[in-house]
Amino acid sequence: MAQKQQMLQFVHTDQQMPDKREPALRRRDFDEIYARFADDQAATQASRCSQCGVPFCQVHCPVSNNIPDWLKLTAEGRLEEAYEVSQATNNFPEICGRICPQDRLCEGNCTIEQSTHGTVTIGAVEKYITDTAWERGWVKPAAPVRERSQSVGIIGAGPAGLAAADQLRRKGYQVHVYDRYDRVGGLLIYGIPGFKLEKEVVERRAKLLADAGVVFHLGFEVGRHATLGQLRVQHDAILIATGVYKARELEGPGSGVDGIVPALDYLTASNRTGLGDTVVDFENGRLNAKGKNVVVIGGGDTAMDCVRTAIRQGAKSVKCLYRRNRANMPGSQREVAHAEEEGVEFVWQAAPDAFLGDRQVTGVRAHRMHMGVADASGRQTPQPIEGSAFTLEADLVIKALGFDPEPLPTLFGEPGLKVSRWGTVMADPRTLMTNLEGVFAAGDIVRGASLVVWGIRDGRDAAAGIHNYIAARAATAPLAAE
């Protein structure tokens, strides 16, 4: 810890953060966007990598980043080469360096961390070398060796769609990305708070893709502006990478009163306001936590984004209500620690029964839970404790219970598209092609709500599947003509 603090140069851009943070937040600041290395400081941290025989950091990275090699290059001061190695397997390393849950992936499996000497701060180094690459002009638009006549349509401008667009454009395909939002990035722009991922970081990647020749069709709703079948006719292949946006509902007496809002609505309002948009429901207070007693229900990373956003908006109090204990929480433990340091109160092993208030919510009635027998996944199942009811004061309740797929066959005007019983699109695990010829799917819409880094991995895999599909069709086209 002492070594980390010596290496810090603080650059605070979050002006709404209370001044009372002081020493406990130094580790948080180091782990997040406020830490700025100098070259020698990055080299010092990277040199701690033991170059172990089995690189568990790489094994536990969804995109199989060659972490030991780019740490070694960073330690030797060869930053441009380190960047080239890093971006070879990851289309957006500066984004992953900021928002990946490294404590559950690479850093949590670092050999030095396992030996209790403190992990190599892989995420911070990854962020640093890529930011340096941008600053020094090493990041260039893709320049295909040759242009191809075939085109690919990608539905969704989130991590999976953008990673696929980047890969396909590098191979020379004519890539068109369709998205219903007015900005490129999906949840990177509207779902993740700016204090974790600065929006200009996403915007410069979008510009890079556009400069490389990717064509973006924003404000485009598949099913309204064109059906999936109509898009399929226009392109040689289609990729569905819409993500999952449908909020899981919260049942119970009083769940329909004002002041109970979905997490994504709340985060989108905050992000749009930060981007300079006028958001009526933010200005009128409906999606603004300022001066309110806030209760967030849920235990994932989205819940952590909500509680930490509420703190920055000046909430009177912020509580997180979660039915399991800390050990069974699905979100990043690092994020939980950050939230606690910022003043969030966690109400563990508690679940809501009802919501109080006539028109506007005034409280959450909940009961205590105990952890029962483990289910098939190994997680203990929470069970209610009789007679344990209690009430939390609340002016704003945020539902952060996760996301489900929207009904794409209906929305896209393509009833033949096969989906699972959960609504996710079914795709061949090897090729990622759906049951529809030439239509592929990747990211959360296939695997369910997951991490950005998994979306990037899936997008890269889908691009490979699409390339193989188009190449195979091109190879047989002369035979078909004969």
XYZ file of C-alpha atoms in Angstrom:
482
model
C 0.000 0.000 0.000
C 2.778 2.428 0.919
C 4.497 1.735 -2.390
C 1.283 2.454 -4.283
C 0.708 5.737 -2.478
C 4.232 6.924 -3.273
C 3.602 6.283 -6.965
C 0.441 8.395 -7.118
C -0.050 11.748 -8.713
C -3.655 12.745 -8.119
C -5.622 14.385 -10.898
C -9.136 14.985 -9.575
C -11.792 15.624 -12.193
C -14.767 14.603 -10.058
C -15.625 17.944 -8.473
C -18.726 16.601 -6.744
C -16.767 14.180 -4.577
C -16.926 15.226 -0.896
C -13.637 16.461 0.583
C -13.937 14.151 3.593
C -12.588 11.177 1.622
C -8.966 11.545 2.797
C -6.578 8.571 3.305
C -8.980 5.648 3.027
C -9.780 6.626 -0.550
C -6.198 6.663 -1.781
C -6.347 3.024 -2.776
C -9.652 3.674 -4.563
C -8.163 6.627 -6.390
C -5.160 4.543 -7.367
C -7.359 1.796 -8.757
C -9.594 4.181 -10.689
C -9.213 6.921 -13.220
C -7.499 9.472 -10.971
C -4.172 7.624 -10.850
C -1.586 8.941 -13.310
C 1.738 7.167 -13.668
C 4.917 8.640 -15.013
C 6.970 6.311 -17.224
C 9.349 5.318 -14.448
C 6.482 4.709 -12.022
C 4.689 2.440 -14.502
C 7.956 0.597 -15.071
C 8.433 0.129 -11.328
C 4.977 -1.368 -10.904
C 5.262 -3.553 -14.024
C 8.661 -4.876 -12.896
C 6.949 -6.539 -9.939
C 5.569 -9.169 -12.341
C 7.326 -12.423 -11.496
C 7.050 -13.807 -15.070
C 5.757 -16.984 -13.445
C 5.713 -20.290 -15.298
C 1.913 -20.417 -15.471
C 0.518 -16.905 -16.113
C -2.727 -17.214 -14.175
C -3.452 -13.543 -14.921
C -3.631 -14.368 -18.620
C -5.555 -17.602 -18.037
C -8.286 -15.672 -16.194
C -8.514 -12.867 -18.761
C -11.530 -13.371 -21.083
C -9.609 -11.965 -24.071
C -6.424 -13.884 -23.124
C -4.315 -10.732 -22.913
C -0.599 -11.473 -23.002
C -0.211 -9.650 -19.699
C 3.278 -10.871 -18.678
C 4.784 -9.753 -21.993
C 3.358 -6.258 -21.992
C 4.282 -5.829 -18.329
C 7.844 -6.851 -19.191
C 7.968 -4.371 -22.064
C 6.589 -1.641 -19.784
C 9.236 -2.457 -17.159
C 11.881 -2.004 -19.854
C 10.412 1.350 -20.920
C 9.269 0.006 -24.311
C 5.783 1.481 -24.056
C 4.897 1.519 -27.740
C 5.672 -2.178 -28.019
C 3.735 -2.803 -24.798
C 0.738 -1.062 -26.334
C 0.992 -3.127 -29.529
C 0.989 -6.366 -27.527
C -1.909 -5.178 -25.366
C -4.150 -4.099 -28.259
C -3.414 -7.229 -30.285
C -5.967 -9.189 -28.241
C -8.149 -6.367 -26.905
C -9.847 -3.752 -29.077
C -10.384 -1.362 -26.150
C -7.613 -1.851 -23.556
C -7.985 1.634 -22.062
C -11.655 0.864 -21.350
C -10.945 -2.523 -19.786
C -8.136 -0.986 -17.752
C -10.707 1.322 -16.197
C -13.773 -0.858 -15.671
C -12.786 -4.536 -15.671
C -13.238 -6.191 -12.256
C -9.542 -7.035 -12.073
C -9.983 -8.274 -8.515
C -12.069 -11.145 -9.925
C -9.955 -11.708 -13.032
C -6.272 -10.983 -13.697
C -5.208 -9.220 -10.486
C -7.149 -11.585 -8.257
C -5.194 -14.478 -9.762
C -1.778 -12.795 -9.807
C 0.841 -15.105 -8.294
C 2.237 -12.252 -6.205
C -1.252 -11.508 -4.868
C -1.719 -15.167 -3.967
C 1.571 -15.058 -2.047
C 0.207 -12.107 -0.001
C 2.667 -9.528 -1.360
C 0.015 -7.432 -3.109
C -1.024 -7.803 -6.722
C 0.657 -6.173 -9.670
C -1.784 -3.388 -10.552
C -2.412 -4.734 -14.037
C -5.470 -2.595 -14.776
C -3.731 0.673 -13.913
C -0.723 -0.213 -16.090
C -2.989 -1.261 -18.969
C -4.833 2.042 -18.742
C -1.578 3.971 -18.576
C 0.142 2.448 -21.591
C -2.973 2.871 -23.763
C -3.592 6.454 -22.657
C 0.076 7.119 -23.411
C -0.397 5.566 -26.860
C -3.251 7.986 -27.548
C -1.293 10.979 -26.252
C 1.763 10.128 -28.363
C -0.164 9.400 -31.550
C 0.474 5.662 -31.706
C -3.219 4.797 -32.053
C -4.197 4.900 -35.722
C -7.400 4.077 -37.622
C -7.456 0.605 -39.143
C -5.987 0.559 -42.650
C -7.060 -2.642 -44.428
C -4.555 -4.194 -46.814
C -7.355 -4.480 -49.367
C -10.981 -3.422 -49.542
C -13.657 -6.091 -49.874
C -16.954 -5.608 -51.638
C -18.908 -7.597 -49.033
C -20.722 -5.697 -46.305
C -21.687 -6.620 -42.751
C -24.507 -5.050 -40.776
C -24.093 -4.920 -37.005
C -27.084 -4.232 -34.768
C -25.849 -2.608 -31.569
C -22.999 -0.172 -30.916
C -21.958 -1.581 -27.558
C -18.754 -3.478 -26.687
C -19.541 -6.638 -28.700
C -20.737 -4.745 -31.759
C -17.839 -2.298 -31.747
C -15.223 -5.022 -31.252
C -16.689 -6.959 -34.183
C -16.821 -3.786 -36.303
C -13.156 -3.098 -35.591
C -12.080 -6.652 -36.463
C -14.129 -6.804 -39.655
C -13.038 -3.385 -40.854
C -9.395 -4.397 -40.413
C -10.117 -7.238 -42.840
C -11.510 -4.765 -45.355
C -15.245 -5.413 -45.024
C -17.746 -2.586 -45.487
C -19.173 -2.312 -41.972
C -22.443 -0.622 -41.038
C -23.456 -0.342 -37.381
C -27.100 0.309 -36.484
C -28.022 1.584 -33.019
C -31.180 3.065 -31.558
C -29.309 5.532 -29.365
C -27.966 8.896 -30.474
C -24.378 8.140 -29.435
C -21.998 5.261 -30.043
C -21.123 3.072 -27.078
C -24.297 1.566 -25.654
C -23.917 0.997 -21.916
C -20.357 2.333 -22.085
C -21.902 5.754 -22.643
C -25.244 5.571 -20.854
C -24.895 2.808 -18.262
C -21.451 3.254 -16.720
C -20.874 6.416 -14.648
C -18.381 8.985 -15.856
C -16.297 8.733 -12.683
C -15.417 5.163 -13.738
C -15.255 5.661 -17.500
C -14.838 9.156 -18.908
C -17.134 9.589 -21.896
C -14.439 11.147 -24.061
C -12.570 7.838 -23.839
C -15.505 6.088 -25.532
C -16.088 8.937 -27.971
C -12.518 8.916 -29.250
C -12.814 5.166 -29.956
C -16.039 5.794 -31.871
C -14.304 8.502 -33.906
C -11.383 6.160 -34.604
C -13.778 3.541 -35.997
C -15.539 6.159 -38.109
C -12.180 7.403 -39.403
C -11.386 3.795 -40.347
C -14.509 3.650 -42.506
C -17.130 2.134 -40.200
C -20.514 3.718 -40.980
C -22.788 4.412 -38.012
C -26.570 4.662 -38.366
C -27.685 6.202 -35.068
C -31.262 6.604 -33.913
C -32.030 3.514 -36.010
C -34.530 1.050 -34.560
C -34.593 -2.381 -36.126
C -38.234 -3.339 -36.512
C -39.345 0.262 -37.031
C -36.934 1.654 -39.620
C -36.234 -1.752 -41.146
C -36.907 -5.343 -40.169
C -34.142 -7.830 -39.569
C -35.070 -9.522 -42.858
C -34.754 -6.263 -44.774
C -31.310 -5.602 -43.298
C -30.258 -9.133 -44.145
C -31.015 -8.487 -47.808
C -28.784 -5.393 -47.756
C -25.733 -7.136 -46.273
C -23.732 -10.308 -46.759
C -24.032 -11.042 -43.041
C -25.708 -9.575 -39.973
C -24.531 -9.550 -36.361
C -27.031 -9.075 -33.530
C -25.188 -7.446 -30.613
C -27.953 -5.533 -28.895
C -27.125 -6.375 -25.301
C -29.876 -6.845 -22.714
C -31.789 -3.810 -21.489
C -35.078 -5.013 -20.031
C -35.065 -4.333 -16.277
C -36.186 -7.131 -13.984
C -39.321 -6.143 -12.151
C -39.737 -5.754 -8.420
C -43.016 -7.125 -7.151
C -44.798 -6.416 -3.884
C -47.396 -4.088 -2.369
C -46.758 -0.474 -3.285
C -44.315 -1.262 -6.077
C -46.185 1.056 -8.427
C -45.863 4.285 -6.427
C -43.741 7.170 -7.682
C -40.094 7.259 -6.676
C -39.305 3.619 -7.553
C -37.190 3.649 -10.717
C -35.143 1.196 -12.810
C -31.368 1.414 -12.452
C -30.728 2.036 -16.142
C -33.195 4.931 -16.266
C -31.429 6.482 -13.288
C -27.902 5.985 -14.659
C -28.850 7.107 -18.166
C -30.316 10.347 -16.811
C -27.138 11.018 -14.846
C -24.881 10.254 -17.806
C -26.934 12.307 -20.243
C -26.841 15.249 -17.859
C -23.070 14.884 -17.601
C -22.866 14.904 -21.402
C -24.740 18.194 -21.520
C -28.184 16.892 -22.496
C -31.334 18.335 -20.966
C -33.054 15.563 -19.016
C -36.458 16.658 -17.734
C -36.753 13.871 -15.145
C -33.357 14.802 -13.747
C -34.164 18.479 -13.516
C -37.552 17.881 -11.885
C -35.919 15.581 -9.328
C -37.493 12.266 -10.332
C -34.124 10.769 -11.367
C -31.931 12.938 -9.156
C -30.814 11.764 -5.710
C -29.878 15.187 -4.357
C -31.112 15.632 -0.784
C -32.932 12.285 -0.750
C -32.809 9.108 1.286
C -31.893 6.548 -1.372
C -32.326 2.788 -1.188
C -30.772 0.691 -3.959
C -31.992 -2.899 -4.194
C -29.489 -5.345 -5.689
C -25.917 -6.540 -5.295
C -24.237 -6.414 -8.710
C -21.945 -3.875 -10.318
C -24.950 -1.891 -11.577
C -26.127 -1.492 -7.986
C -22.664 -0.224 -7.048
C -22.798 2.274 -9.924
C -26.141 3.514 -8.599
C -25.096 3.948 -4.974
C -21.885 5.719 -5.907
C -23.707 7.992 -8.358
C -26.227 8.879 -5.634
C -23.378 9.858 -3.304
C -21.984 12.198 -5.971
C -25.394 13.750 -6.561
C -25.555 14.763 -2.901
C -27.992 12.230 -1.498
C -28.915 12.642 2.164
C -28.300 8.928 2.784
C -27.593 5.914 0.576
C -28.340 2.325 1.546
C -27.871 -0.854 -0.462
C -30.344 -3.626 0.329
C -29.128 -7.093 -0.671
C -30.689 -10.443 0.190
C -27.424 -12.396 0.411
C -24.259 -11.823 2.425
C -21.113 -10.122 1.225
C -19.377 -13.365 0.255
C -22.239 -14.244 -2.106
C -22.417 -10.847 -3.770
C -22.148 -11.055 -7.582
C -20.479 -7.678 -8.002
C -16.840 -6.708 -7.609
C -15.622 -6.667 -4.006
C -13.428 -3.727 -4.934
C -16.527 -1.778 -5.949
C -18.185 -2.649 -2.630
C -15.147 -1.373 -0.749
C -15.192 1.851 -2.768
C -18.870 2.363 -1.963
C -18.298 1.800 1.754
C -15.424 4.282 1.750
C -17.695 6.867 0.173
C -20.372 6.488 2.843
C -22.797 3.903 1.465
C -24.443 1.736 4.123
C -24.955 -1.922 3.202
C -27.936 -3.768 4.636
C -26.875 -7.374 4.134
C -29.197 -10.386 4.069
C -32.377 -8.372 3.726
C -35.109 -8.363 1.093
C -38.015 -5.968 0.439
C -41.597 -6.935 1.352
C -43.476 -3.792 0.438
C -43.109 -0.108 -0.371
C -44.703 2.556 1.780
C -46.354 5.771 0.663
C -49.623 6.795 -0.976
C -48.408 8.435 -4.175
C -44.713 8.912 -3.478
C -42.545 6.269 -1.855
C -41.629 7.057 1.754
C -40.070 3.807 2.878
C -39.156 0.196 2.188
C -40.459 -2.531 4.467
C -38.037 -5.456 4.486
C -37.236 -8.646 6.374
C -34.008 -10.339 7.348
C -32.694 -13.432 5.586
C -30.400 -16.274 6.606
C -28.216 -18.218 4.204
C -29.614 -21.692 3.590
C -28.463 -24.712 1.631
C -26.349 -24.097 -1.468
C -28.111 -24.360 -4.830
C -26.830 -26.098 -7.979
C -24.395 -23.255 -8.664
C -22.846 -23.566 -5.222
C -24.330 -20.317 -3.880
C -26.309 -20.501 -0.670
C -30.009 -19.840 -1.037
C -31.356 -17.042 1.176
C -34.331 -17.907 3.397
C -36.574 -15.395 5.215
C -36.430 -15.108 8.999
C -39.885 -15.023 10.525
C -40.682 -11.939 12.591
C -37.656 -9.969 11.365
C -39.459 -7.124 9.557
C -38.007 -3.605 9.630
C -38.455 -0.356 7.674
C -35.965 1.859 5.830
C -36.805 5.488 5.129
C -36.684 6.176 1.379
C -37.501 9.049 -0.977
C -35.970 7.268 -3.965
C -35.790 3.508 -4.541
C -33.611 2.223 -7.385
C -34.199 -1.280 -8.755
C -30.845 -2.845 -9.694
C -31.908 -6.464 -10.001
C -30.294 -7.190 -13.354
C -31.387 -7.193 -16.973
C -33.231 -9.561 -19.288
C -33.407 -9.643 -23.094
C -36.104 -7.776 -24.948
C -38.371 -9.910 -27.195
C -36.213 -9.593 -30.311
C -38.218 -11.878 -32.629
C -41.187 -9.557 -32.114
C -39.230 -6.294 -32.069
C -37.205 -7.174 -35.157
C -40.166 -8.499 -37.127
C -38.492 -11.896 -37.437
C -40.564 -14.530 -35.606
C -38.330 -17.303 -36.954
C -35.342 -16.146 -34.885
C -34.808 -18.795 -32.220
C -34.383 -17.705 -28.624
C -33.883 -19.619 -25.399
C -36.471 -19.875 -22.647
C -34.767 -16.849 -21.065
C -35.147 -14.840 -24.271
C -31.466 -14.851 -25.214
C -30.677 -15.453 -28.892
C -29.537 -18.990 -29.608
C -26.275 -19.200 -31.560
C -23.894 -21.973 -32.550
C -21.134 -21.930 -29.884
C -18.427 -22.429 -32.531
C -19.515 -20.037 -35.270
C -21.984 -17.810 -33.342
C -24.434 -18.072 -36.255
C -28.104 -18.236 -35.314
C -30.672 -20.519 -36.915
C -31.080 -17.876 -39.647
C -28.613 -18.174 -42.519
C -25.963 -15.463 -42.350
C -27.303 -13.956 -39.111
C -24.921 -14.099 -36.146
C -25.282 -13.048 -32.518
C -22.782 -12.146 -29.797
C -22.405 -10.550 -26.395
C -25.012 -10.244 -23.663
C -27.876 -11.030 -26.028
C -26.427 -14.558 -26.229
C -24.785 -15.143 -22.836
C -27.009 -12.918 -20.681
C -25.904 -9.818 -18.769
C -22.154 -10.030 -18.294
C -18.908 -8.052 -18.326
C -17.729 -5.606 -20.982
C -14.584 -7.681 -21.520
C -16.697 -10.748 -22.336
C -18.608 -8.643 -24.853
C -15.319 -7.716 -26.504
C -14.267 -11.367 -26.615
C -17.616 -12.408 -28.101
C -17.471 -9.635 -30.698
C -14.023 -10.759 -31.814
C -15.202 -14.374 -32.040
C -18.274 -13.332 -34.027
C -16.123 -11.352 -36.457
C -14.035 -14.471 -37.057
C -17.194 -16.529 -37.623
C -18.576 -13.958 -40.073
C -15.292 -13.788 -41.988
C -15.189 -17.571 -42.324
C -18.818 -17.648 -43.450
C -18.381 -14.986 -46.133
C -15.084 -16.488 -47.301
C -16.678 -19.929 -47.643
C -19.567 -18.521 -49.662
C -17.166 -16.614 -51.905
C -15.150 -19.780 -52.501
C -18.228 -21.727 -53.621
C -19.801 -18.916 -55.632
C -18.058 -19.812 -58.947
C -19.166 -23.424 -58.537
C -22.723 -22.326 -57.941
C -22.589 -20.176 -61.084
C -21.490 -23.154 -63.181
